[in-house]
Short mmCIF file of C-alpha atoms in Angstrom, two decimals:
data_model
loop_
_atom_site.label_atom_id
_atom_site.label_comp_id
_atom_site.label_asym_id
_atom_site.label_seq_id
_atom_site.Cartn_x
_atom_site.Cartn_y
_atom_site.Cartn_z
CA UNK A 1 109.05 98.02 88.93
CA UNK A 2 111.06 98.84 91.97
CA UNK A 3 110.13 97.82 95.33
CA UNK A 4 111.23 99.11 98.68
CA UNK A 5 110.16 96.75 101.74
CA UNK A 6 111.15 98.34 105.11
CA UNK A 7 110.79 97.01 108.73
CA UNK A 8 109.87 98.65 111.61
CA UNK A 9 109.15 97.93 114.96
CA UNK A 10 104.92 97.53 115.51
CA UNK A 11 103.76 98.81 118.82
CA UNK A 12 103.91 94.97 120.14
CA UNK A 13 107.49 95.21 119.42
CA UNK A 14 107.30 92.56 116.81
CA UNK A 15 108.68 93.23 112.90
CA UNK A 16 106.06 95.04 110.97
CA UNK A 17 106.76 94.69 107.07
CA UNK A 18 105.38 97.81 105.34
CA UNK A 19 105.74 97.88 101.30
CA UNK A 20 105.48 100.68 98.59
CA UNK A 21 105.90 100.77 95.63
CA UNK A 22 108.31 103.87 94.96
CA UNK A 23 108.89 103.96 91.20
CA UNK A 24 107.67 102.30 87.54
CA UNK A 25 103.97 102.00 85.94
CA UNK A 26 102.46 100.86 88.59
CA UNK A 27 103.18 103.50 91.47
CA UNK A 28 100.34 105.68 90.69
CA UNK A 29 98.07 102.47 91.48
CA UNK A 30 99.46 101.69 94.78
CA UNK A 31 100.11 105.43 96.06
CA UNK A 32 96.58 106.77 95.45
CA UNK A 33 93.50 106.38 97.40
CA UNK A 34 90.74 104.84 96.39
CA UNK A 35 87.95 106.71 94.92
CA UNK A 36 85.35 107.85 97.31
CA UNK A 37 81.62 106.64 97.06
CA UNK A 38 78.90 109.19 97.76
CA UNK A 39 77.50 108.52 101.23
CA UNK A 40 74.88 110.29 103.39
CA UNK A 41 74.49 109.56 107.20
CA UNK A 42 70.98 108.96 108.65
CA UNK A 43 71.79 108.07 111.48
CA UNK A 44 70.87 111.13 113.56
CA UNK A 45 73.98 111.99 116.16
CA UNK A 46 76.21 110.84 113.64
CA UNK A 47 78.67 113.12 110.99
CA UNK A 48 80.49 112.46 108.20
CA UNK A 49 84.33 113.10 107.98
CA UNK A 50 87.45 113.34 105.77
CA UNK A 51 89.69 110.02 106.72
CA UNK A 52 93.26 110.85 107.11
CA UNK A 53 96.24 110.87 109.84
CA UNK A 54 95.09 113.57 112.37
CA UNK A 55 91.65 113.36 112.11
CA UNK A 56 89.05 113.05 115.32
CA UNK A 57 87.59 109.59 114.99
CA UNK A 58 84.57 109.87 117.50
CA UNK A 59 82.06 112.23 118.46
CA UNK A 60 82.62 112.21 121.98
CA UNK A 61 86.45 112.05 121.99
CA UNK A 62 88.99 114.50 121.22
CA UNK A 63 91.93 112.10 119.76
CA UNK A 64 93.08 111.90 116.11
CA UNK A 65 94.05 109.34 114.16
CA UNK A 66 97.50 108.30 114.18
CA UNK A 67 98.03 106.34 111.06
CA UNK A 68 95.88 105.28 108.08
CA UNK A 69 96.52 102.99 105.20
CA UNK A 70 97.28 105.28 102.10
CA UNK A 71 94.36 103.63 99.95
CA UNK A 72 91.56 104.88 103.16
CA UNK A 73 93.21 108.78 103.08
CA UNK A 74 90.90 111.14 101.71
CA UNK A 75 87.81 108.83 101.58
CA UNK A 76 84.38 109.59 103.63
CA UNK A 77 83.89 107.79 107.20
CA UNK A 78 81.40 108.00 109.88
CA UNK A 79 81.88 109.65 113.30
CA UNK A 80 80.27 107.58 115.87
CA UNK A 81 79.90 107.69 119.70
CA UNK A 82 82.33 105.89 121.71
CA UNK A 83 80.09 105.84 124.73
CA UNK A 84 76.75 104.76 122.30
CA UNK A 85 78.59 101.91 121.28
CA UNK A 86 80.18 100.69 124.43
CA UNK A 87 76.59 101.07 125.58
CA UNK A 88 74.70 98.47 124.08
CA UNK A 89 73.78 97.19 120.67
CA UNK A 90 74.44 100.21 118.01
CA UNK A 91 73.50 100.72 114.64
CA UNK A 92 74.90 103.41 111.95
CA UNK A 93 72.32 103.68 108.97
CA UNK A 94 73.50 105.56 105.98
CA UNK A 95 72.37 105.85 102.52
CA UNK A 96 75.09 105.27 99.45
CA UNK A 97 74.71 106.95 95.89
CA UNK A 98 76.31 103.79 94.01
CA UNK A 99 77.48 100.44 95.14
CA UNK A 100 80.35 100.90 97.66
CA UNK A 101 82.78 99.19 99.53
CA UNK A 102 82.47 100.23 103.15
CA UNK A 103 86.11 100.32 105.55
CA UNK A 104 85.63 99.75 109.28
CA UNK A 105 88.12 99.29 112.79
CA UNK A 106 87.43 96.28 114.65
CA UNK A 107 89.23 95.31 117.80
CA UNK A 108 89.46 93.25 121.24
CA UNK A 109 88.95 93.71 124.71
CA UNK A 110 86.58 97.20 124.91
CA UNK A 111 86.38 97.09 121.06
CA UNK A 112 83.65 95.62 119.07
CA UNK A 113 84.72 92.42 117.17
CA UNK A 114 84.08 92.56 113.43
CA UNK A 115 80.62 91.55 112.67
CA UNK A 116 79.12 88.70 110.00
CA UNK A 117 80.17 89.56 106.83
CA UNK A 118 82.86 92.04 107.56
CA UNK A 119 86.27 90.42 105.42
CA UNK A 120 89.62 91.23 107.02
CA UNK A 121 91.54 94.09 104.68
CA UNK A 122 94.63 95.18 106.44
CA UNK A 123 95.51 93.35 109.69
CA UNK A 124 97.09 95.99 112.05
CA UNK A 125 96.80 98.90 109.32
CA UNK A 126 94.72 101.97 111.70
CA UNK A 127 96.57 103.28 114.93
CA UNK A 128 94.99 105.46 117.20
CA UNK A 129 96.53 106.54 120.74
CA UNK A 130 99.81 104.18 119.91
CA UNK A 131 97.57 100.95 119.28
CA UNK A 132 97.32 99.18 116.15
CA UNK A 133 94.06 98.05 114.50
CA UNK A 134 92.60 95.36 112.09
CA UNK A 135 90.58 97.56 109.10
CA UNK A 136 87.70 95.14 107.87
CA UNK A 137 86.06 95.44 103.84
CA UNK A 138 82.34 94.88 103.21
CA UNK A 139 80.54 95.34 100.09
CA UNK A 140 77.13 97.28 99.93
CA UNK A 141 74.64 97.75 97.12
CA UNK A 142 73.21 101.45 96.41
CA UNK A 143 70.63 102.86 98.51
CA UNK A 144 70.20 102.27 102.15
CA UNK A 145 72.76 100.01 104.22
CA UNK A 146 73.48 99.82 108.07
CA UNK A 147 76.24 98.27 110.86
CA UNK A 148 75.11 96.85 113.72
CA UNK A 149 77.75 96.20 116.53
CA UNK A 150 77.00 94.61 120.17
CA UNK A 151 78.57 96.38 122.43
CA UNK A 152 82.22 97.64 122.32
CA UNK A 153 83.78 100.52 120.33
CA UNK A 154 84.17 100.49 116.58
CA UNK A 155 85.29 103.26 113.90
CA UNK A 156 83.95 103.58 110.37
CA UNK A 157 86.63 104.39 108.53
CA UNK A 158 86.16 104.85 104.25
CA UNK A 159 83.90 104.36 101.71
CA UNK A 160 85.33 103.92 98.02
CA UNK A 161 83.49 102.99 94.99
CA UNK A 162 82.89 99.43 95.19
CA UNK A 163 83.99 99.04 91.10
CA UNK A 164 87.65 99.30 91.68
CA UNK A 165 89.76 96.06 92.86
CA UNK A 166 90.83 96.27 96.27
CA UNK A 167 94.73 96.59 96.08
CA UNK A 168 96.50 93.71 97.99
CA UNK A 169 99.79 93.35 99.84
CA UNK A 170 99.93 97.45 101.38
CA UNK A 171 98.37 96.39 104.56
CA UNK A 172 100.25 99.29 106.27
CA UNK A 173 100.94 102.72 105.45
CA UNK A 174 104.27 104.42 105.50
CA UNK A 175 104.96 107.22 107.20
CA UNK A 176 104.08 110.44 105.66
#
């Protein structure tokens, strides 16, 4: 299999290594997204919305997403409220139609830090407005599930079927 590793210059101005696999058996496994998990949002105020580069994140905000890791594009997420989160304590209740693996944006500073039980997936791997986030992984089982961040922003960002092995070393996406 060949492998083409390219650097680039992160926002912070530090070396970012980006990988992907561009040709042999195993291409199809690292270019595709995972496969999305049925989800339903109960949360009232809250939508549901396609993940991928361009997308609005937030309810009450009018800014896309700038980059996404290519195993996230395609895949359900939640649109929550900025301000609701920044707020207070928030909680996103949902229902899923099979055991899922749930994708979420955790931060510093105004952004909510990743809660208990929340596994780092792709350090640096979501950019919105030119800044570069950590995506966190979480198993749920079927039925009902919920997030509950204290204060500070926080972006819900996939949820694949939690039967296929999360795919290791792409923690950033190339450029389209």
């Amino acid at each position: 299999n060949a492998l083409e590793v390219r650097l680039r210059t992160a926002g912070s101005g530090l070396p970012a290594v980006q990988w992907e696999v561009v040709e042999g058996a195993d291409a199809a496994r690292w270019q595709a997204s995972y496969p999305a998990a049925a989800v339903k949002v109960l949360t009232p105020g809250c939508d549901l919305y396609q993940v991928r580069t361009g997308a609005i994140l937030y309810l009450d905000r009018t800014y896309g997403i700038a980059r996404v890791p290519r195993h996230l594009r395609g895949l359900p997420g939640i649109r929550v409220s900025v301000d609701k989160s920044r707020a207070g304590t928030y909680t996103v209740e949902f229902e899923l139609g099979e055991p899922a693996r749930a994708f979420a944006v955790f931060g510093q500073g105004d952004w909510a830090p990743a809660p208990k039980g929340w596994a780092r997936y792709a350090p640096g791997g979501f950019d919105v407005l030119g800044r570069a986030f950590d995506v966190y992984a979480k198993e749920y089982p079927a039925g009902r599930g919920s997030i509950t961040v204290r204060r500070g922003a926080f972006a819900m960002v996939g949820f694949a079927k939690a039967d296929v092995p999360l795919v290791t070393g792409l923690l950033r996406s190339l450029p389209d």
